[in-house]
PDB file of C-alpha atoms in Angstrom:
ATOM      1  CA  MET A   1       0.000   0.000   0.000  1.00  0.00           C
ATOM      2  CA  SER A   2       1.431   3.351  -1.027  1.00  0.00           C
ATOM      3  CA  SER A   3       2.037   5.921   1.703  1.00  0.00           C
ATOM      4  CA  ARG A   4       2.809   9.624   1.621  1.00  0.00           C
ATOM      5  CA  ILE A   5       6.132  10.126   3.383  1.00  0.00           C
ATOM      6  CA  VAL A   6       7.787  13.428   4.242  1.00  0.00           C
ATOM      7  CA  VAL A   7      11.580  13.233   4.665  1.00  0.00           C
ATOM      8  CA  PHE A   8      13.339  15.993   6.583  1.00  0.00           C
ATOM      9  CA  GLY A   9      17.037  16.415   5.811  1.00  0.00           C
ATOM     10  CA  ALA A  10      16.512  14.769   2.432  1.00  0.00           C
ATOM     11  CA  GLY A  11      19.626  16.310   0.905  1.00  0.00           C
ATOM     12  CA  GLY A  12      22.145  14.415   3.042  1.00  0.00           C
ATOM     13  CA  ARG A  13      23.508  10.927   2.448  1.00  0.00           C
ATOM     14  CA  ALA A  14      21.048   9.193   4.752  1.00  0.00           C
ATOM     15  CA  GLY A  15      18.134  11.335   3.601  1.00  0.00           C
ATOM     16  CA  ARG A  16      18.829  10.737  -0.076  1.00  0.00           C
ATOM     17  CA  ARG A  17      18.946   7.001   0.486  1.00  0.00           C
ATOM     18  CA  ALA A  18      15.665   7.104   2.410  1.00  0.00           C
ATOM     19  CA  VAL A  19      14.003   9.036  -0.406  1.00  0.00           C
ATOM     20  CA  ALA A  20      15.295   6.590  -3.026  1.00  0.00           C
ATOM     21  CA  GLU A  21      14.186   3.530  -1.042  1.00  0.00           C
ATOM     22  CA  ALA A  22      10.718   4.960  -0.468  1.00  0.00           C
ATOM     23  CA  VAL A  23      10.267   5.875  -4.138  1.00  0.00           C
ATOM     24  CA  ALA A  24      11.487   2.443  -5.242  1.00  0.00           C
ATOM     25  CA  ARG A  25       8.725   0.886  -3.152  1.00  0.00           C
ATOM     26  CA  GLY A  26       6.060   3.047  -4.724  1.00  0.00           C
ATOM     27  CA  HIS A  27       5.566   5.613  -1.986  1.00  0.00           C
ATOM     28  CA  LYS A  28       4.916   9.291  -2.634  1.00  0.00           C
ATOM     29  CA  VAL A  29       7.723  11.362  -1.147  1.00  0.00           C
ATOM     30  CA  THR A  30       8.114  14.987  -0.153  1.00  0.00           C
ATOM     31  CA  ALA A  31      11.782  15.845   0.349  1.00  0.00           C
ATOM     32  CA  VAL A  32      12.328  18.710   2.785  1.00  0.00           C
ATOM     33  CA  VAL A  33      15.592  20.639   2.477  1.00  0.00           C
ATOM     34  CA  ARG A  34      16.804  24.086   3.449  1.00  0.00           C
ATOM     35  CA  ASP A  35      17.503  25.175  -0.148  1.00  0.00           C
ATOM     36  CA  PRO A  36      15.514  23.332  -2.853  1.00  0.00           C
ATOM     37  CA  GLU A  37      17.616  24.884  -5.636  1.00  0.00           C
ATOM     38  CA  LYS A  38      20.575  22.796  -4.482  1.00  0.00           C
ATOM     39  CA  HIS A  39      18.632  19.523  -4.501  1.00  0.00           C
ATOM     40  CA  GLY A  40      16.800  19.160  -7.764  1.00  0.00           C
ATOM     41  CA  ASP A  41      18.306  15.710  -8.345  1.00  0.00           C
ATOM     42  CA  LEU A  42      16.393  13.655  -5.782  1.00  0.00           C
ATOM     43  CA  GLY A  43      14.524  11.636  -8.376  1.00  0.00           C
ATOM     44  CA  ALA A  44      11.520  11.711 -10.627  1.00  0.00           C
ATOM     45  CA  GLY A  45       8.225  12.235  -8.879  1.00  0.00           C
ATOM     46  CA  VAL A  46       9.805  13.532  -5.678  1.00  0.00           C
ATOM     47  CA  SER A  47       8.408  16.841  -4.454  1.00  0.00           C
ATOM     48  CA  VAL A  48      11.295  18.955  -3.142  1.00  0.00           C
ATOM     49  CA  VAL A  49      10.273  21.748  -0.761  1.00  0.00           C
ATOM     50  CA  ALA A  50      11.928  24.195   1.615  1.00  0.00           C
ATOM     51  CA  GLY A  51      11.391  23.660   5.318  1.00  0.00           C
ATOM     52  CA  ASP A  52      12.915  24.220   8.750  1.00  0.00           C
ATOM     53  CA  VAL A  53      12.826  21.182  11.010  1.00  0.00           C
ATOM     54  CA  THR A  54      13.366  23.378  14.089  1.00  0.00           C
ATOM     55  CA  ARG A  55      10.130  25.338  13.533  1.00  0.00           C
ATOM     56  CA  ALA A  56       6.839  23.625  14.328  1.00  0.00           C
ATOM     57  CA  ASP A  57       4.836  25.782  11.917  1.00  0.00           C
ATOM     58  CA  SER A  58       7.190  24.874   9.068  1.00  0.00           C
ATOM     59  CA  VAL A  59       6.977  21.173   9.971  1.00  0.00           C
ATOM     60  CA  ALA A  60       3.179  21.329  10.081  1.00  0.00           C
ATOM     61  CA  GLU A  61       3.006  23.048   6.698  1.00  0.00           C
ATOM     62  CA  VAL A  62       5.217  20.631   4.764  1.00  0.00           C
ATOM     63  CA  ALA A  63       3.856  17.533   6.559  1.00  0.00           C
ATOM     64  CA  ALA A  64       0.196  18.235   5.840  1.00  0.00           C
ATOM     65  CA  GLU A  65      -1.601  15.348   4.116  1.00  0.00           C
ATOM     66  CA  HIS A  66       1.240  12.878   4.746  1.00  0.00           C
ATOM     67  CA  ASP A  67       1.045   9.514   6.508  1.00  0.00           C
ATOM     68  CA  ALA A  68       4.493   9.311   8.068  1.00  0.00           C
ATOM     69  CA  ALA A  69       7.701  11.272   8.550  1.00  0.00           C
ATOM     70  CA  ILE A  70      11.421  10.517   8.561  1.00  0.00           C
ATOM     71  CA  SER A  71      14.004  12.846  10.039  1.00  0.00           C
ATOM     72  CA  ALA A  72      17.536  12.578   8.698  1.00  0.00           C
ATOM     73  CA  ALA A  73      18.187  16.249   9.444  1.00  0.00           C
ATOM     74  CA  GLY A  74      21.394  17.602  10.920  1.00  0.00           C
ATOM     75  CA  ARG A  75      23.185  20.928  11.133  1.00  0.00           C
ATOM     76  CA  LEU A  76      26.770  21.811  11.978  1.00  0.00           C
ATOM     77  CA  ASP A  77      26.326  25.582  12.169  1.00  0.00           C
ATOM     78  CA  MET A  78      24.742  25.491  15.625  1.00  0.00           C
ATOM     79  CA  PRO A  79      25.351  23.504  18.835  1.00  0.00           C
ATOM     80  CA  SER A  80      24.287  19.898  18.460  1.00  0.00           C
ATOM     81  CA  ASP A  81      22.104  19.815  21.563  1.00  0.00           C
ATOM     82  CA  GLU A  82      20.376  23.050  20.561  1.00  0.00           C
ATOM     83  CA  PHE A  83      19.574  21.755  17.088  1.00  0.00           C
ATOM     84  CA  TYR A  84      18.420  18.249  17.966  1.00  0.00           C
ATOM     85  CA  VAL A  85      16.299  19.277  20.953  1.00  0.00           C
ATOM     86  CA  SER A  86      14.673  22.072  18.944  1.00  0.00           C
ATOM     87  CA  ALA A  87      14.020  19.664  16.097  1.00  0.00           C
ATOM     88  CA  ALA A  88      12.505  17.044  18.410  1.00  0.00           C
ATOM     89  CA  HIS A  89      10.036  19.537  19.882  1.00  0.00           C
ATOM     90  CA  ALA A  90       9.195  21.052  16.490  1.00  0.00           C
ATOM     91  CA  LEU A  91       8.651  17.661  14.877  1.00  0.00           C
ATOM     92  CA  LEU A  92       6.345  16.406  17.614  1.00  0.00           C
ATOM     93  CA  ASP A  93       4.363  19.654  17.638  1.00  0.00           C
ATOM     94  CA  GLY A  94       4.234  20.164  13.876  1.00  0.00           C
ATOM     95  CA  LEU A  95       3.451  16.558  12.986  1.00  0.00           C
ATOM     96  CA  ALA A  96       0.661  16.460  15.553  1.00  0.00           C
ATOM     97  CA  ARG A  97      -0.866  19.567  13.982  1.00  0.00           C
ATOM     98  CA  ALA A  98      -0.569  17.956  10.542  1.00  0.00           C
ATOM     99  CA  GLY A  99      -2.148  14.694  11.706  1.00  0.00           C
ATOM    100  CA  VAL A 100       0.963  12.603  11.012  1.00  0.00           C
ATOM    101  CA  GLY A 101       1.166   9.772  13.519  1.00  0.00           C
ATOM    102  CA  ARG A 102       4.459   7.998  12.743  1.00  0.00           C
ATOM    103  CA  LEU A 103       7.959   9.530  13.004  1.00  0.00           C
ATOM    104  CA  VAL A 104      11.208   7.619  12.430  1.00  0.00           C
ATOM    105  CA  LEU A 105      14.425   9.483  13.210  1.00  0.00           C
ATOM    106  CA  ILE A 106      18.004   8.537  12.375  1.00  0.00           C
ATOM    107  CA  GLY A 107      20.159   8.395  15.457  1.00  0.00           C
ATOM    108  CA  ILE A 108      23.899   7.873  15.842  1.00  0.00           C
ATOM    109  CA  GLY A 109      25.764   4.759  16.917  1.00  0.00           C
ATOM    110  CA  SER A 110      27.883   6.503  19.538  1.00  0.00           C
ATOM    111  CA  THR A 111      24.787   6.911  21.743  1.00  0.00           C
ATOM    112  CA  LEU A 112      24.382   3.133  21.980  1.00  0.00           C
ATOM    113  CA  GLU A 113      25.573   1.403  25.137  1.00  0.00           C
ATOM    114  CA  THR A 114      28.676  -0.726  25.531  1.00  0.00           C
ATOM    115  CA  ALA A 115      27.649  -1.557  29.122  1.00  0.00           C
ATOM    116  CA  PRO A 116      24.545  -0.642  31.136  1.00  0.00           C
ATOM    117  CA  GLY A 117      24.426   3.140  31.351  1.00  0.00           C
ATOM    118  CA  VAL A 118      27.699   3.570  29.432  1.00  0.00           C
ATOM    119  CA  ALA A 119      27.486   4.937  25.901  1.00  0.00           C
ATOM    120  CA  VAL A 120      30.129   4.615  23.218  1.00  0.00           C
ATOM    121  CA  HIS A 121      30.816   8.354  23.553  1.00  0.00           C
ATOM    122  CA  ASP A 122      31.670   7.828  27.245  1.00  0.00           C
ATOM    123  CA  ALA A 123      34.783   5.798  26.403  1.00  0.00           C
ATOM    124  CA  PRO A 124      38.106   7.288  27.561  1.00  0.00           C
ATOM    125  CA  GLY A 125      39.746   9.242  24.777  1.00  0.00           C
ATOM    126  CA  PHE A 126      36.584   9.608  22.706  1.00  0.00           C
ATOM    127  CA  PRO A 127      37.125  12.804  20.651  1.00  0.00           C
ATOM    128  CA  GLU A 128      35.554  15.755  22.474  1.00  0.00           C
ATOM    129  CA  GLU A 129      34.033  17.348  19.385  1.00  0.00           C
ATOM    130  CA  ALA A 130      32.450  14.064  18.351  1.00  0.00           C
ATOM    131  CA  ARG A 131      31.230  13.541  21.922  1.00  0.00           C
ATOM    132  CA  ALA A 132      29.501  16.927  21.924  1.00  0.00           C
ATOM    133  CA  PHE A 133      27.738  16.026  18.672  1.00  0.00           C
ATOM    134  CA  SER A 134      26.699  12.641  20.068  1.00  0.00           C
ATOM    135  CA  LEU A 135      25.386  14.214  23.268  1.00  0.00           C
ATOM    136  CA  GLY A 136      23.086  16.317  21.092  1.00  0.00           C
ATOM    137  CA  HIS A 137      21.480  13.095  19.875  1.00  0.00           C
ATOM    138  CA  THR A 138      21.160  11.914  23.485  1.00  0.00           C
ATOM    139  CA  ALA A 139      19.436  15.181  24.371  1.00  0.00           C
ATOM    140  CA  GLU A 140      17.078  14.664  21.427  1.00  0.00           C
ATOM    141  CA  LEU A 141      16.166  11.199  22.701  1.00  0.00           C
ATOM    142  CA  ASP A 142      15.598  12.588  26.199  1.00  0.00           C
ATOM    143  CA  ALA A 143      13.276  15.247  24.752  1.00  0.00           C
ATOM    144  CA  LEU A 144      11.303  12.635  22.826  1.00  0.00           C
ATOM    145  CA  ARG A 145      10.942  10.423  25.899  1.00  0.00           C
ATOM    146  CA  ALA A 146       9.853  13.309  28.105  1.00  0.00           C
ATOM    147  CA  ALA A 147       7.254  14.643  25.678  1.00  0.00           C
ATOM    148  CA  GLU A 148       3.555  14.111  26.200  1.00  0.00           C
ATOM    149  CA  THR A 149       2.659  13.175  22.640  1.00  0.00           C
ATOM    150  CA  ASP A 150       0.545  10.766  20.655  1.00  0.00           C
ATOM    151  CA  ILE A 151       3.212  10.596  17.929  1.00  0.00           C
ATOM    152  CA  ASP A 152       4.547   7.056  17.522  1.00  0.00           C
ATOM    153  CA  TRP A 153       8.237   7.948  17.294  1.00  0.00           C
ATOM    154  CA  LEU A 154      11.301   5.743  16.884  1.00  0.00           C
ATOM    155  CA  VAL A 155      15.027   6.480  16.784  1.00  0.00           C
ATOM    156  CA  ILE A 156      17.067   4.041  14.668  1.00  0.00           C
ATOM    157  CA  ALA A 157      20.805   4.003  15.374  1.00  0.00           C
ATOM    158  CA  PRO A 158      23.264   2.344  12.973  1.00  0.00           C
ATOM    159  CA  PRO A 159      26.537   0.901  14.292  1.00  0.00           C
ATOM    160  CA  PRO A 160      29.174   3.345  15.630  1.00  0.00           C
ATOM    161  CA  VAL A 161      31.244   3.149  12.423  1.00  0.00           C
ATOM    162  CA  MET A 162      31.503   5.238   9.278  1.00  0.00           C
ATOM    163  CA  LEU A 163      28.611   4.130   7.110  1.00  0.00           C
ATOM    164  CA  ASP A 164      29.386   2.988   3.574  1.00  0.00           C
ATOM    165  CA  ASP A 165      27.818   5.250   0.957  1.00  0.00           C
ATOM    166  CA  GLN A 166      28.965   3.085  -1.961  1.00  0.00           C
ATOM    167  CA  ALA A 167      27.960  -0.404  -0.827  1.00  0.00           C
ATOM    168  CA  PRO A 168      24.949  -1.830  -2.667  1.00  0.00           C
ATOM    169  CA  ARG A 169      21.626  -2.467  -1.025  1.00  0.00           C
ATOM    170  CA  THR A 170      21.363  -6.005   0.371  1.00  0.00           C
ATOM    171  CA  GLY A 171      18.015  -5.567   2.143  1.00  0.00           C
ATOM    172  CA  ARG A 172      19.427  -7.455   5.135  1.00  0.00           C
ATOM    173  CA  TYR A 173      19.844  -6.065   8.632  1.00  0.00           C
ATOM    174  CA  ARG A 174      19.229  -6.998  12.248  1.00  0.00           C
ATOM    175  CA  THR A 175      17.650  -4.951  15.002  1.00  0.00           C
ATOM    176  CA  GLY A 176      18.523  -4.874  18.675  1.00  0.00           C
ATOM    177  CA  ALA A 177      17.874  -2.749  21.726  1.00  0.00           C
ATOM    178  CA  GLU A 178      19.983   0.164  22.962  1.00  0.00           C
ATOM    179  CA  GLN A 179      23.254  -1.762  23.025  1.00  0.00           C
ATOM    180  CA  VAL A 180      25.956  -1.941  20.373  1.00  0.00           C
ATOM    181  CA  MET A 181      25.507  -5.097  18.321  1.00  0.00           C
ATOM    182  CA  ALA A 182      29.152  -6.069  18.471  1.00  0.00           C
ATOM    183  CA  ASP A 183      28.708  -9.418  16.730  1.00  0.00           C
ATOM    184  CA  GLY A 184      27.505  -7.855  13.500  1.00  0.00           C
ATOM    185  CA  ALA A 185      29.233  -7.158  10.207  1.00  0.00           C
ATOM    186  CA  PRO A 186      32.203  -4.751  10.435  1.00  0.00           C
ATOM    187  CA  SER A 187      30.461  -2.198   8.211  1.00  0.00           C
ATOM    188  CA  PHE A 188      26.955  -1.014   7.427  1.00  0.00           C
ATOM    189  CA  SER A 189      25.611   0.862   4.438  1.00  0.00           C
ATOM    190  CA  TYR A 190      23.378   3.883   4.025  1.00  0.00           C
ATOM    191  CA  ALA A 191      21.377   1.789   1.568  1.00  0.00           C
ATOM    192  CA  ASP A 192      20.493  -0.832   4.180  1.00  0.00           C
ATOM    193  CA  LEU A 193      19.856   1.833   6.817  1.00  0.00           C
ATOM    194  CA  ALA A 194      17.249   3.189   4.402  1.00  0.00           C
ATOM    195  CA  VAL A 195      15.694  -0.270   4.134  1.00  0.00           C
ATOM    196  CA  ALA A 196      15.293  -0.372   7.918  1.00  0.00           C
ATOM    197  CA  LEU A 197      13.755   3.106   7.924  1.00  0.00           C
ATOM    198  CA  ILE A 198      11.136   2.361   5.287  1.00  0.00           C
ATOM    199  CA  ASP A 199      10.368  -1.045   6.812  1.00  0.00           C
ATOM    200  CA  GLU A 200       9.460   0.766  10.034  1.00  0.00           C
ATOM    201  CA  ILE A 201       7.159   3.060   8.068  1.00  0.00           C
ATOM    202  CA  GLU A 202       5.442   0.196   6.249  1.00  0.00           C
ATOM    203  CA  SER A 203       5.242  -2.242   9.181  1.00  0.00           C
ATOM    204  CA  PRO A 204       6.079  -0.579  12.508  1.00  0.00           C
ATOM    205  CA  LYS A 205       7.728  -3.032  14.888  1.00  0.00           C
ATOM    206  CA  HIS A 206       9.490  -0.726  17.336  1.00  0.00           C
ATOM    207  CA  HIS A 207       7.901   2.129  19.234  1.00  0.00           C
ATOM    208  CA  ARG A 208       9.077   5.054  21.378  1.00  0.00           C
ATOM    209  CA  SER A 209      12.579   3.650  21.725  1.00  0.00           C
ATOM    210  CA  LEU A 210      16.180   3.810  20.600  1.00  0.00           C
ATOM    211  CA  THR A 211      16.703   0.753  18.409  1.00  0.00           C
ATOM    212  CA  ALA A 212      20.050  -0.414  17.075  1.00  0.00           C
ATOM    213  CA  VAL A 213      20.403  -1.769  13.543  1.00  0.00           C
ATOM    214  CA  ALA A 214      23.374  -3.635  12.147  1.00  0.00           C
ATOM    215  CA  GLY A 215      24.372  -5.943   9.336  1.00  0.00           C
TER     216      GLY A 215
END
């Protein structure tokens, strides 16, 4: 069954893959970017629009008449915690106004746990700049968990490795809880991350949680 999916941050590597996977499965996609003139190459039939994921009114406007939303958005020109917390609140508010009930967000593997209560970014020697970025994702998750909302949200976190943007789509992946899936394949692709994202739109299996995916 075809759905109408709005993808925030559609111009990045993860967002582009999510758009392509959704279109390949026959869904109607609205790609939300900051500057549509820079992203006219997202595929035939994709509606590319300008939007600001940190503003609830903008989210509500672009998400109107859609069935589900994906957030692959990120910004490096503002503090990570400021961006991700603002985006979490704006998405929940704006999507609720638009009547969109399902939200799948892309997390980051460094927020996953290596031991109970110990995230990857807590390891000694973890680069401070990367830790600050990762803590922004943790703050986003905290904001989602604390919110009183009817939105069925989910954060999907790939392994804490550099994702492969060239590897072909295999359609295979495993899901876990909030822990690093250390027994998985040594790499993971953006293409298969997109498969996991669209699977959770088509047949939701995880709800209001941080869920690890791996090869």
